[in-house]
Short mmCIF file of C-alpha atoms and ligand atoms in Angstrom, two decimals:
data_model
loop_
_atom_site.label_atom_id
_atom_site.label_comp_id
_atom_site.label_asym_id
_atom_site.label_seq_id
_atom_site.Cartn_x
_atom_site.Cartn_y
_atom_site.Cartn_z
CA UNK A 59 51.91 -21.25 -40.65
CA UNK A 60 49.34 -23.69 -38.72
CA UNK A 61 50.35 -24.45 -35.40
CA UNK A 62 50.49 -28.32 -34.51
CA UNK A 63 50.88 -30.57 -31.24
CA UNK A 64 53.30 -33.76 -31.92
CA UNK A 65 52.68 -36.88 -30.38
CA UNK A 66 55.07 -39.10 -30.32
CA UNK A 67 54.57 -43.42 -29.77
CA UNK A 68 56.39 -46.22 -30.35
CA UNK A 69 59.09 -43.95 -31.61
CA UNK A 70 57.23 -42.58 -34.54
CA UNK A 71 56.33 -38.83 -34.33
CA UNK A 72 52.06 -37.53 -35.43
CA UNK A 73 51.39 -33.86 -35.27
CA UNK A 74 47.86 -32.78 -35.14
CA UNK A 75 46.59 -29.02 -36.04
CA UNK A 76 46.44 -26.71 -32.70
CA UNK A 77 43.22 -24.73 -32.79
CA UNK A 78 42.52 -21.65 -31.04
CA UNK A 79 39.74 -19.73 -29.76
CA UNK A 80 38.50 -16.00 -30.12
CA UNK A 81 39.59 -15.65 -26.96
CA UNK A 82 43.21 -17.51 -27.07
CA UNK A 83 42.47 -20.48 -25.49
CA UNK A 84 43.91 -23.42 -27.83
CA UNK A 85 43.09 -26.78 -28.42
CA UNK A 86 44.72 -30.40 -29.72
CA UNK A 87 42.64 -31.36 -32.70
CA UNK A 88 42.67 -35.04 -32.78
CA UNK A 89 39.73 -35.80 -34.89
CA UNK A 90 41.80 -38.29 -37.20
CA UNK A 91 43.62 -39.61 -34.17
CA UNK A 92 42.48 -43.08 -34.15
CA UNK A 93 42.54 -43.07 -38.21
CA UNK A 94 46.11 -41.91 -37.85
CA UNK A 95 47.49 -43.58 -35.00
CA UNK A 96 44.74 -46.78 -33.82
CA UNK A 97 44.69 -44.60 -30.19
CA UNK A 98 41.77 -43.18 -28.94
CA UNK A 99 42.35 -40.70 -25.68
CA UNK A 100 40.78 -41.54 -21.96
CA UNK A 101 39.07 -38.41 -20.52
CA UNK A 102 37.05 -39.40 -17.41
CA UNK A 103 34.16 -36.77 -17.15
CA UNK A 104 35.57 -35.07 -20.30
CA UNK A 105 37.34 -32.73 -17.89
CA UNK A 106 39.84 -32.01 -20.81
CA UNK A 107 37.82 -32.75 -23.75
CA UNK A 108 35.98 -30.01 -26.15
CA UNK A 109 33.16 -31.58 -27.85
CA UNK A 110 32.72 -28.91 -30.31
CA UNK A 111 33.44 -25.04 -31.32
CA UNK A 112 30.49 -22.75 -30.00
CA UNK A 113 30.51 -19.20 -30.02
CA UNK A 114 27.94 -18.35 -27.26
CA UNK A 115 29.25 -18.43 -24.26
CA UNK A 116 32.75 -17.72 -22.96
CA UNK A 117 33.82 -18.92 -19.38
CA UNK A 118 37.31 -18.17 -17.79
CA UNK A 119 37.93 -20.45 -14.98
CA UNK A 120 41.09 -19.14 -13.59
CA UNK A 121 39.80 -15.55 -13.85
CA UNK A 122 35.85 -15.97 -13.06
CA UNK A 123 35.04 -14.43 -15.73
CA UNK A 124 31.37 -15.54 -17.78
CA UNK A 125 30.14 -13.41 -20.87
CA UNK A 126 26.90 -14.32 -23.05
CA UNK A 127 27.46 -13.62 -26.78
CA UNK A 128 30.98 -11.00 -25.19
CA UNK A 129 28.35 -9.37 -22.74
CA UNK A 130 29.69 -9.60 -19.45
CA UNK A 131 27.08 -11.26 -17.05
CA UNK A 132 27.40 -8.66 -14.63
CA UNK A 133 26.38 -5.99 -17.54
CA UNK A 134 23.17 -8.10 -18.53
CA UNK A 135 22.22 -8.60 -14.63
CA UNK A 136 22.35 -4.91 -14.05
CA UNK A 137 21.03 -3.34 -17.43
CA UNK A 138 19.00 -6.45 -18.96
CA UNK A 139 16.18 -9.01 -19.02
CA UNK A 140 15.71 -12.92 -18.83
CA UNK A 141 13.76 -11.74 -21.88
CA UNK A 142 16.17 -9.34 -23.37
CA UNK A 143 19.08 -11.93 -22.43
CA UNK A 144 17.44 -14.74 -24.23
CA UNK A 145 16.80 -12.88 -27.43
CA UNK A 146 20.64 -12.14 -27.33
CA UNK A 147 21.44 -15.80 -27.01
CA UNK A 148 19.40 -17.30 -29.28
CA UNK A 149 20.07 -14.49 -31.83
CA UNK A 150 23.70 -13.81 -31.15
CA UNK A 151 22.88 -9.91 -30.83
CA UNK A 152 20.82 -7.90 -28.46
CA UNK A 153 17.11 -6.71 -29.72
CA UNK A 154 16.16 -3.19 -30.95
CA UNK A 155 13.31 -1.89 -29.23
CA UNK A 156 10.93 -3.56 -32.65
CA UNK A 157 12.56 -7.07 -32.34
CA UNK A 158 12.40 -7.03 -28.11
CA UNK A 159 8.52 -6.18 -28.41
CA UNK A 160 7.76 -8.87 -31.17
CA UNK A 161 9.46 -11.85 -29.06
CA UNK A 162 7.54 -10.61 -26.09
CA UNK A 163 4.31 -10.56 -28.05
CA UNK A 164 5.26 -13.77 -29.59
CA UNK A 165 5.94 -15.21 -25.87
CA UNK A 166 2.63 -14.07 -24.97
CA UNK A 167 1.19 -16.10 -27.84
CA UNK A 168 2.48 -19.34 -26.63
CA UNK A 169 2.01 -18.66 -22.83
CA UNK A 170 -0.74 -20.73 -22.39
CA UNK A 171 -0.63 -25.07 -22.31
CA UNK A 172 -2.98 -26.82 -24.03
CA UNK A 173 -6.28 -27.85 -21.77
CA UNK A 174 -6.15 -31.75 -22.02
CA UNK A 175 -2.47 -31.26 -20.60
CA UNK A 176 -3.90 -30.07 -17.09
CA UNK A 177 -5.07 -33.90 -17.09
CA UNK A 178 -1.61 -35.07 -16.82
CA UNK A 179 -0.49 -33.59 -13.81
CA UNK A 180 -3.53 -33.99 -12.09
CA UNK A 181 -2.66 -38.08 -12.30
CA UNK A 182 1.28 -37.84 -10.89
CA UNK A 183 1.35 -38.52 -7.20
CA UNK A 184 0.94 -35.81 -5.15
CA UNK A 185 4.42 -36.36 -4.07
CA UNK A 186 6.25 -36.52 -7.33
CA UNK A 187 8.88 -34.38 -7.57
CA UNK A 188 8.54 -31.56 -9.73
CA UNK A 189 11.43 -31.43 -11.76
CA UNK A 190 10.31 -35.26 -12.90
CA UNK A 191 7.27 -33.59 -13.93
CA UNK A 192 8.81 -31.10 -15.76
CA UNK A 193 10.86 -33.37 -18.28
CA UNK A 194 7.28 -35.58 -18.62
CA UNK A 195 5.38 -32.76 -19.71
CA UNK A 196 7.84 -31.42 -22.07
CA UNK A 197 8.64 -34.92 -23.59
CA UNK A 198 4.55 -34.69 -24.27
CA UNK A 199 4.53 -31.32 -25.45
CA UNK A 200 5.29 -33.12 -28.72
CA UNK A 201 2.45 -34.91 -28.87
CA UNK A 202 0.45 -31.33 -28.68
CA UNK A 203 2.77 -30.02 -31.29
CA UNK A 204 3.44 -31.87 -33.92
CA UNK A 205 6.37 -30.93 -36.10
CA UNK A 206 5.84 -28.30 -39.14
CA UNK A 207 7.02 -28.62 -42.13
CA UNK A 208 8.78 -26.07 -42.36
CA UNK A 209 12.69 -26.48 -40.45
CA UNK A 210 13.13 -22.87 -39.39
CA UNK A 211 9.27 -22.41 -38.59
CA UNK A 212 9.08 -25.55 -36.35
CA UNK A 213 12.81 -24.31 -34.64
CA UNK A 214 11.44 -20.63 -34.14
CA UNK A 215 7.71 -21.65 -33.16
CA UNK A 216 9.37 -24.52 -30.79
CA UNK A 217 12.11 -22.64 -29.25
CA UNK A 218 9.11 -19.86 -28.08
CA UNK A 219 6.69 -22.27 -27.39
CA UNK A 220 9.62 -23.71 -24.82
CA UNK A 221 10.30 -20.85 -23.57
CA UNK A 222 6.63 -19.69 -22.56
CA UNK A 223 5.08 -22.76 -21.74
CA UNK A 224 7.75 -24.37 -19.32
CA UNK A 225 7.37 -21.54 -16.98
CA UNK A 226 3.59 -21.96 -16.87
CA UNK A 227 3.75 -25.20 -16.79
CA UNK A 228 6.24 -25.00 -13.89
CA UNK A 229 3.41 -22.79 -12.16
CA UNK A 230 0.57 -24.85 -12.75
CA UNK A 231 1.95 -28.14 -11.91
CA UNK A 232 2.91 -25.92 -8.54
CA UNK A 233 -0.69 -25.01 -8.03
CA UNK A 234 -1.96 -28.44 -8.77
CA UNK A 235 0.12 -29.85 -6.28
CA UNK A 236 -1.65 -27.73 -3.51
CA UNK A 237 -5.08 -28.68 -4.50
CA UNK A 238 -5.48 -24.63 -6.19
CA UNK A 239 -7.07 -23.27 -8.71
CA UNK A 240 -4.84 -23.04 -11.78
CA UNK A 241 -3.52 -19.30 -12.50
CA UNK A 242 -3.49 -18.23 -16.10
CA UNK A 243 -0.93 -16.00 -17.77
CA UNK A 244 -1.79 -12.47 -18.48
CA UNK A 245 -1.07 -10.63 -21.67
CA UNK A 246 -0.33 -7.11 -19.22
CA UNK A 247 2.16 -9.05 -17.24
CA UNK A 248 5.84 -9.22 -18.92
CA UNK A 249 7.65 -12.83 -18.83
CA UNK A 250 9.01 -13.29 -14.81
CA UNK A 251 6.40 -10.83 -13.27
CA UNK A 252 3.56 -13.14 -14.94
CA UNK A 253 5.49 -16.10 -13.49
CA UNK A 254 5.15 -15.13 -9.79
CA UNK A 255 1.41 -14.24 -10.49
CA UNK A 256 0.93 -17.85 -12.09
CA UNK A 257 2.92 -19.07 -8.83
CA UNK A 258 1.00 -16.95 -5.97
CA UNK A 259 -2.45 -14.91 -7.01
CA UNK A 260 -5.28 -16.51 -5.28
CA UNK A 261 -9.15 -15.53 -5.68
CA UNK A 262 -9.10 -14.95 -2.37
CA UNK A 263 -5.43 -13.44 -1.79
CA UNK A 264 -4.36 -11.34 -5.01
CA UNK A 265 -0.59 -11.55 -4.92
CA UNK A 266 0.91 -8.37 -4.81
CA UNK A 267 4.02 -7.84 -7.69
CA UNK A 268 6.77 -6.45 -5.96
CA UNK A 269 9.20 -4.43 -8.85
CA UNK A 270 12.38 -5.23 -6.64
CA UNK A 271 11.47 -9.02 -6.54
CA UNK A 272 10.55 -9.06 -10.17
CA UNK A 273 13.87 -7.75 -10.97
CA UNK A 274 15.37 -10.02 -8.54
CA UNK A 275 13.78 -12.69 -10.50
CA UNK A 276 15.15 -11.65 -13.99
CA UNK A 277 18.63 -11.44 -12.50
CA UNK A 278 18.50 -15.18 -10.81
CA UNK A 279 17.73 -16.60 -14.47
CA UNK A 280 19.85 -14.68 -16.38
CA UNK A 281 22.45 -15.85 -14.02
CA UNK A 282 21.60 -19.16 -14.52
CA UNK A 283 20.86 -18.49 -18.65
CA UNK A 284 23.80 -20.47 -20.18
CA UNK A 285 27.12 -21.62 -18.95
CA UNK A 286 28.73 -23.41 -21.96
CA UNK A 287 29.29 -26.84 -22.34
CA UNK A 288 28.05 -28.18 -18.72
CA UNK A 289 26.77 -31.31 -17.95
CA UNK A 290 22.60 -30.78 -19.08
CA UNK A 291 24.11 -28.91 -21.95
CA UNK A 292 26.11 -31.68 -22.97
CA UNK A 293 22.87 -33.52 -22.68
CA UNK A 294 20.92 -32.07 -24.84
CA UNK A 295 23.56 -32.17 -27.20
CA UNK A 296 23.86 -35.53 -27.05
CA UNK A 297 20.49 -36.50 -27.20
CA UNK A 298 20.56 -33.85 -30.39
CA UNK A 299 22.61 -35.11 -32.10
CA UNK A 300 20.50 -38.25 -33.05
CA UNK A 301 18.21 -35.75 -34.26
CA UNK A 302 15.30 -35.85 -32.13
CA UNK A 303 12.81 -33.08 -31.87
CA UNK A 304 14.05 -30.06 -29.08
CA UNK A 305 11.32 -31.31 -26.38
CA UNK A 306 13.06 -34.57 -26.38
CA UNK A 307 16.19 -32.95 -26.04
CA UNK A 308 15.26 -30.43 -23.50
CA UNK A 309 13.79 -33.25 -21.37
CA UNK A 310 17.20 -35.13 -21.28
CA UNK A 311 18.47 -31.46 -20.16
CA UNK A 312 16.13 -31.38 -17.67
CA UNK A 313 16.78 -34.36 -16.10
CA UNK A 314 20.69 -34.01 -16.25
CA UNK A 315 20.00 -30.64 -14.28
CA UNK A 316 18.02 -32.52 -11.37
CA UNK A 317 21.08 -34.45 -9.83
CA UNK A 318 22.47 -32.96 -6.72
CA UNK A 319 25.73 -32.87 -7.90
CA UNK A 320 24.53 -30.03 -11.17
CA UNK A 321 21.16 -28.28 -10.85
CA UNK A 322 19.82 -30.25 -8.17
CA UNK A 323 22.44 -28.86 -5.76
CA UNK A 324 20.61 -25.37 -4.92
CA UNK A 325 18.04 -27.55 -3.66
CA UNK A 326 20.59 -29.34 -1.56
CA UNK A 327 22.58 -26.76 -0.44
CA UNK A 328 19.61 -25.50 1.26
CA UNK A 329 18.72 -28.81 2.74
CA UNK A 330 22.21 -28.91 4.28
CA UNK A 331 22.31 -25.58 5.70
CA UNK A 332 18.60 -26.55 7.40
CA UNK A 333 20.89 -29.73 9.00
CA UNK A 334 23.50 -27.61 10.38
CA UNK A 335 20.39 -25.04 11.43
CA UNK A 336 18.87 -28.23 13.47
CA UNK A 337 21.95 -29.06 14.59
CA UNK A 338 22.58 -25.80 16.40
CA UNK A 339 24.19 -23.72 13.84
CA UNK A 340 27.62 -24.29 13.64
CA UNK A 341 29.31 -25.63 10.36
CA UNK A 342 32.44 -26.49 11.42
CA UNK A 343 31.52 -30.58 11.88
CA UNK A 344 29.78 -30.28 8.14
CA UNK A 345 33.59 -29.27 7.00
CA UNK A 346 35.40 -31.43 9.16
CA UNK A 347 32.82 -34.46 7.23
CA UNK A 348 33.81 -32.70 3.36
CA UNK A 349 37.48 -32.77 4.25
CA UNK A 350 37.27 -36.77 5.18
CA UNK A 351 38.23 -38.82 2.07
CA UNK A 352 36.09 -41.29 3.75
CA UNK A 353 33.30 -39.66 3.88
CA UNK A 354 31.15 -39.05 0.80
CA UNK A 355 29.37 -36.00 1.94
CA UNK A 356 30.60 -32.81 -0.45
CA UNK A 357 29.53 -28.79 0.85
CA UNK A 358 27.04 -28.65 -1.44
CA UNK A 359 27.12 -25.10 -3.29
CA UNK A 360 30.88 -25.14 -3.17
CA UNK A 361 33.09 -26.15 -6.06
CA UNK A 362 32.96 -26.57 -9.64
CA UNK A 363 34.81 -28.22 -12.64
CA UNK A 364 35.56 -24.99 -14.44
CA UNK A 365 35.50 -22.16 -11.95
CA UNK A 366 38.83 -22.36 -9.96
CA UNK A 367 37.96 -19.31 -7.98
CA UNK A 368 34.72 -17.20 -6.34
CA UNK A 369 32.33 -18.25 -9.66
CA UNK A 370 31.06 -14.29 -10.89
CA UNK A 371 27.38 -15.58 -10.58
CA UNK A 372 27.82 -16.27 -6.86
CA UNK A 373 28.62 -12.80 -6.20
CA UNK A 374 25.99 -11.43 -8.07
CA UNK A 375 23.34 -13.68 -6.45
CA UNK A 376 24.44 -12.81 -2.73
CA UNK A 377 24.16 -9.45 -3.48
CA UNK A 378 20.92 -9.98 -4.79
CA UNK A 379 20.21 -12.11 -1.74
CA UNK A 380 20.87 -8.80 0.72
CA UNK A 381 18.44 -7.21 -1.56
CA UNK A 382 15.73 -9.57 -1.79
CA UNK A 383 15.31 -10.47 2.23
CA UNK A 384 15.85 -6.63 2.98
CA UNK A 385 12.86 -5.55 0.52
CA UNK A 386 10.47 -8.26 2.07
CA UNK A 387 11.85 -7.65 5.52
CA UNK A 388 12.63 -11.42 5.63
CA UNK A 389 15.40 -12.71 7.98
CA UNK A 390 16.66 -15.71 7.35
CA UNK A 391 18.68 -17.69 9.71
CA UNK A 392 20.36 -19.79 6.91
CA UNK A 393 21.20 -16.95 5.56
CA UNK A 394 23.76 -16.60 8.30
CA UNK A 395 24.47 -19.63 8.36
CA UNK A 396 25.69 -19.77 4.75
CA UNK A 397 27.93 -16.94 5.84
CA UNK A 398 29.56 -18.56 8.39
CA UNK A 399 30.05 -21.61 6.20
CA UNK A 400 31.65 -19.94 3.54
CA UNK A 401 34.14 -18.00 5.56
CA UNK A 402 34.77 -20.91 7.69
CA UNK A 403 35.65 -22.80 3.85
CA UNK A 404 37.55 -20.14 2.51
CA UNK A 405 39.65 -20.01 5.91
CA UNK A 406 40.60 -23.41 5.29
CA UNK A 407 43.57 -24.81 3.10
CA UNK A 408 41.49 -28.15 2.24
CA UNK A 409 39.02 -25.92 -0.02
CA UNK A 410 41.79 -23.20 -1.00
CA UNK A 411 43.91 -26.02 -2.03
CA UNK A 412 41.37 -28.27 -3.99
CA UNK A 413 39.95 -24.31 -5.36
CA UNK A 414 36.58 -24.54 -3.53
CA UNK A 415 34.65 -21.86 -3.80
CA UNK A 416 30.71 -20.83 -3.39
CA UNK A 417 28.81 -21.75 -6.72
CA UNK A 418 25.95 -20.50 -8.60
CA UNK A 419 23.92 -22.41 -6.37
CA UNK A 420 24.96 -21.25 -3.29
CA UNK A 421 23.25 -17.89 -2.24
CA UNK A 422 20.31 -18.84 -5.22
CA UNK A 423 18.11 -20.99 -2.50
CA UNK A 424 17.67 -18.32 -0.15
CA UNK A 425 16.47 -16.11 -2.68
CA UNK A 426 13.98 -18.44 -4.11
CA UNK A 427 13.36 -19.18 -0.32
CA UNK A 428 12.45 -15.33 0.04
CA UNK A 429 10.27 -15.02 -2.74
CA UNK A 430 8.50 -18.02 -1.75
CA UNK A 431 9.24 -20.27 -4.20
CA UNK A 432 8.81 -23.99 -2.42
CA UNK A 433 12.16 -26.56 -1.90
CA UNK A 434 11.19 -28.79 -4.17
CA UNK A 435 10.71 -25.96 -7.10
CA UNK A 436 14.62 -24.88 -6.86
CA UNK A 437 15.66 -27.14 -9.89
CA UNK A 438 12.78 -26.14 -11.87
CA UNK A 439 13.83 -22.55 -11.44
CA UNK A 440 17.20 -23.17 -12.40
CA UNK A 441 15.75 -25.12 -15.51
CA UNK A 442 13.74 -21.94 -16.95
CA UNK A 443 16.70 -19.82 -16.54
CA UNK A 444 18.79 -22.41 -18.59
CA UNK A 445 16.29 -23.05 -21.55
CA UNK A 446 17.42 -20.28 -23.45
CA UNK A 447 20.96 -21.82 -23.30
CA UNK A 448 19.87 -25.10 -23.82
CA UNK A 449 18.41 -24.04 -27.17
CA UNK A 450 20.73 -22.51 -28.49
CA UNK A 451 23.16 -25.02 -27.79
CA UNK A 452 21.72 -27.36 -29.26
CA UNK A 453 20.52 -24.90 -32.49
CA UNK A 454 24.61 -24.37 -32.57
CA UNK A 455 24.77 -28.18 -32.70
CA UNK A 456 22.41 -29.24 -35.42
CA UNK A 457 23.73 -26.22 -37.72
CA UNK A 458 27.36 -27.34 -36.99
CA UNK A 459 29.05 -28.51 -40.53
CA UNK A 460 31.84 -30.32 -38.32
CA UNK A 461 28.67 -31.80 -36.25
CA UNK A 462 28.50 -35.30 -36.11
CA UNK A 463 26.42 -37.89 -33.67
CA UNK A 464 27.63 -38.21 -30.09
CA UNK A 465 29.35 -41.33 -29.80
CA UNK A 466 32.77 -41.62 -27.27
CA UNK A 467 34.70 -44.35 -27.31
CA UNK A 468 36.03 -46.83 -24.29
CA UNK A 469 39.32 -48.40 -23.00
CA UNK A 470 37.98 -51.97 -22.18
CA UNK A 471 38.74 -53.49 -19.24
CA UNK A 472 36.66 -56.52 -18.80
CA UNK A 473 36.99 -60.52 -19.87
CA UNK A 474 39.05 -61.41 -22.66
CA UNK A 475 37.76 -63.89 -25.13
CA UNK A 476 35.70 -67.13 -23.34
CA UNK A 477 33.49 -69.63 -24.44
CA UNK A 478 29.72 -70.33 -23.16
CA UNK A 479 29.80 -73.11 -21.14
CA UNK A 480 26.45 -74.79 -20.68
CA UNK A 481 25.23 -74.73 -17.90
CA UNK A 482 24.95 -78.05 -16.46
CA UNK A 483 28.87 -77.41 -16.75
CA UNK A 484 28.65 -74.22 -14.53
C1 LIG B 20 26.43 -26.39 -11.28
O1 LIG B 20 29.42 -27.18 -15.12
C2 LIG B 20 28.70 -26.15 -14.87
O2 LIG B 20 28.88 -25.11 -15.46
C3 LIG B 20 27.61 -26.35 -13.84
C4 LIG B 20 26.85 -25.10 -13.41
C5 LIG B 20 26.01 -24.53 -14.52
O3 LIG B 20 25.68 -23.34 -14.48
O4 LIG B 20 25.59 -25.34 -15.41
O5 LIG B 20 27.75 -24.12 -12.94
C6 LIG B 20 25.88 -25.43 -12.28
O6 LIG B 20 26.21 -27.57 -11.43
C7 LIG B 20 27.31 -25.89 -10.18
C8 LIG B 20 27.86 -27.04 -9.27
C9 LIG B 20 26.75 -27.43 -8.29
N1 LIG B 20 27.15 -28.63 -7.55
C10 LIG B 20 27.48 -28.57 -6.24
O7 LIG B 20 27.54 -27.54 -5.58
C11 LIG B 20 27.75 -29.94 -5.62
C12 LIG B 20 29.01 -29.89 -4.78
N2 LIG B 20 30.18 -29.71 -5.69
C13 LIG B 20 30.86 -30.85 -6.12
O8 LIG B 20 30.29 -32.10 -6.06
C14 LIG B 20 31.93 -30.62 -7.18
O9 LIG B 20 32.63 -29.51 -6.82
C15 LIG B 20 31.49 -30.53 -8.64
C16 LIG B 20 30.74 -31.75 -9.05
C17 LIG B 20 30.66 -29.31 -8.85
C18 LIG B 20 32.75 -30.42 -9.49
O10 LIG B 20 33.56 -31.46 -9.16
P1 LIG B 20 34.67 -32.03 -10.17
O11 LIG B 20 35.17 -30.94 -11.05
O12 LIG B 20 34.17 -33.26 -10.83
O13 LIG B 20 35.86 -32.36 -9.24
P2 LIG B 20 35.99 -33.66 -8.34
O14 LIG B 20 34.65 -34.19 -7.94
O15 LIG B 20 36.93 -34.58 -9.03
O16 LIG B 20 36.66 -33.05 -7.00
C19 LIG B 20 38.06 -32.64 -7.04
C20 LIG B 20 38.51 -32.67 -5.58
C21 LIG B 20 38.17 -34.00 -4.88
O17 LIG B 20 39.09 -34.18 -3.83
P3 LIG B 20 40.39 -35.17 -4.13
O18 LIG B 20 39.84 -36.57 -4.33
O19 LIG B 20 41.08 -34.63 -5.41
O20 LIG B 20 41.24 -35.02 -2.90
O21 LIG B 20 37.79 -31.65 -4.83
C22 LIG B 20 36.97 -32.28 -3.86
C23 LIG B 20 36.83 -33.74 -4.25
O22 LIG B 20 36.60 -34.55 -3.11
N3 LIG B 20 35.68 -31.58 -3.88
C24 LIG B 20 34.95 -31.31 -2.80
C25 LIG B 20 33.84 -30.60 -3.28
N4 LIG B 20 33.92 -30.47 -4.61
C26 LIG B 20 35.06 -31.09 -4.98
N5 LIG B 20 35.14 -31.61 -1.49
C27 LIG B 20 34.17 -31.17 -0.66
N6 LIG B 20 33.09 -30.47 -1.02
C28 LIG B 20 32.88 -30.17 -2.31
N7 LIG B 20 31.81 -29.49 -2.68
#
């Protein structure tokens, strides 16, 4: 017997189908609400809304609980890949030992960007920031790769081209910022160890791959691989569902990742633990200012819209962060100070009360901090780690029978109906 929700207005009773998830979670389905009752719901920030049925990624707010495909996250960060966990994403499974080997060969393919390319970023500012540049170049990638007739070809060859050529991309454009020779990938290095070569060998200073920072490296993007229907995910659904081509749709990911209040915030939670560094160390005034309605400043790296307790990606990523600065013999002093922050937070009812708790994007800084990855880079970090996600979200959307194009409605608010008036009237 279906299950249904009943709505009642103006005295006359609807009932709409409940749906419900693999994983029990249920759902209102009111796709003929407006053909059934003229209403159409109000969902500021779609805090309540489910734009669609995936099967990809489960998240458990109340429990902190995030599995890829039913792996648990912590699993894939201990036994697995970026590589390995992007195959499992894209493909719903993980690879045998044939299909792991032919995606890495295939990545190796498409590692390198195509020459006239390297003209493009030699002509953005020197300041421009990087994730800006990132969302250019991958619009233009188009342009390089023009769309092959054949649907599953152009998805497969696209979605490894992506996947290859954003991370040396996100290298060179880092190189060509400082003036240095461009670094080319290398078919002996596997996906994240040929990243930090691209990033740091020099002709005159051959960078030295570290294993424990390599697999530091694979955790911090598998971490950051997927994370269901957040707010560049919903992007590049959006922008999908016109039908594009992926690069567009990746770029609209990309920049949806860069604002401080999503991606952008691992940059800024290390640019706020520098001010309370400068300003002698102790956080206590930075929480006194996120408590005060009438203040706008937020802890940045605290909170989220799904996670209403310690998200499981935080945990994993300051454990990795103890790891990382103890290998390279690196003490950081924001390190500490991110300590102190969070247990002066989670000592105080504002943020145990409003369920404020250390994000993804708290510890993740001061690892890329370790490793050398530069401030500005953060967001384009976090944006390689998501591509795999951002694929296959958007794969899930354009093979989705129930898919349609993104189009909310409004409640209007404004001027009811007026005349011009001409305006020697005015
Ligand atoms: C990511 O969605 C995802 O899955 C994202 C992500 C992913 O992997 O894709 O996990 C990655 O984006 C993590 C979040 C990174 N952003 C930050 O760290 C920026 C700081 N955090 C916040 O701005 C905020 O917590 C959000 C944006 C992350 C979530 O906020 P919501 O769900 O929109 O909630 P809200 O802004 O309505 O806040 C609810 C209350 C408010 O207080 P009241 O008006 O109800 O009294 O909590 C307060 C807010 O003022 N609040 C904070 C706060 N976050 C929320 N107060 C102080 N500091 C904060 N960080």
């Amino acid at each position: 017997m279906e299950q249904t929700a009943k709505l009642i207005v103006d005295g006359k009773t609807y009932e709409f189908p409940l749906l419900k998830g693999s994983e029990g979670e249920q759902a209102i389905d009111i796709s003929l609400l407006r053909s059934r009752t003229g209403l159409v719901t109000y969902d500021p920030g779609y805090a309540n809304t489910g734009s669609c049925k995936s099967s990809i990624t489960f998240m458990d707010g109340e429990k902190g609980i995030l599995r890829y495909r039913g792996i648990p996250v912590e699993q894939l960060a201990e036994h697995s890949t970026f590589v390995e966990t992007a195959y499992l994403l894209i493909n719903g499974n993980l690879p045998d030992r044939k299909q792991l080997t032919r995606f890495s060969v295939m990545l190796n393919d498409h590692s390198l960007v195509h020459e006239d390319m390297r003209e493009f970023f030699q002509h953005f500012p020197r300041r421009a920031h990087p994730m800006g540049i990132l969302s250019s170049m991958v619009n233009a990638l188009r342009f390089f790769y023009p769309e092959l007739p054949d649907q599953d070809e152009e998805i497969n060859i696209t979605t490894t081209r992506l996947l290859s050529k954003v991370r040396t991309m996100a290298a060179m454009s880092y190189k060509i910022s400082r003036g240095h020779r461009v670094v080319y990938p290398r078919p002996d290095l596997l996906y994240a160890a040929n990243f930090l070569n691209m990033m740091f060998d020099s002709p005159v200073l051959p960078y030295r791959l570290d294993p424990e920072v390599v697999h530091a490296l694979n955790v911090f993007w598998i971490l950051h691989a997927d994370h269901e229907q957040n707010s560049s995910t919903a992007a590049v659904r959006l922008v999908g569902s016109s039908r594009v081509n992926l690069y567009a749709a990746i770029s609209a990911g990309i920049n949806a990742l860069w604002g401080p209040l999503h991606g952008g915030a691992n940059q800024a939670v290390v640019e706020m633990l520098t001010r309370i560094q400068e300003s002698g160390g102790d956080p206590a005034p930075f929480v006194a200012r996120a408590k005060d309605k009438n203040d706008s400043f937020r802890l940045m790296g605290f909170g989220h819209r799904v996670y209403k307790t310690y998200d499981p990606r935080a945990k994993i990523m300051k454990r990795v962060c103890d790891q990382v600065l103890a290998r390279l013999r690196v003490k950081d002093p924001l390190l500490d100070i991110a300590r102190r922050l969070e247990e002066t937070a989670l000592k105080d009812s504002y943020f145990i009360d409003h369920y404020l708790y250390p994000n993804v994007d708290f510890y993740s800084g001061i690892v890329l901090r370790a490793m050398g990855i530069p401030l500005n880079m953060f967001t384009v970090m976090f944006a390689i780690g998501r591509l795999p996600g951002w694929i296959t979200q958007w794969k899930e959307s354009i093979d989705d029978p129930e898919g349609k194009l993104h189009r909310p409605r409004q409640v209007y608010t404004g001027e009811t109906k007026r005349d011009f008036v001409p305006l020697e009237e005015r």
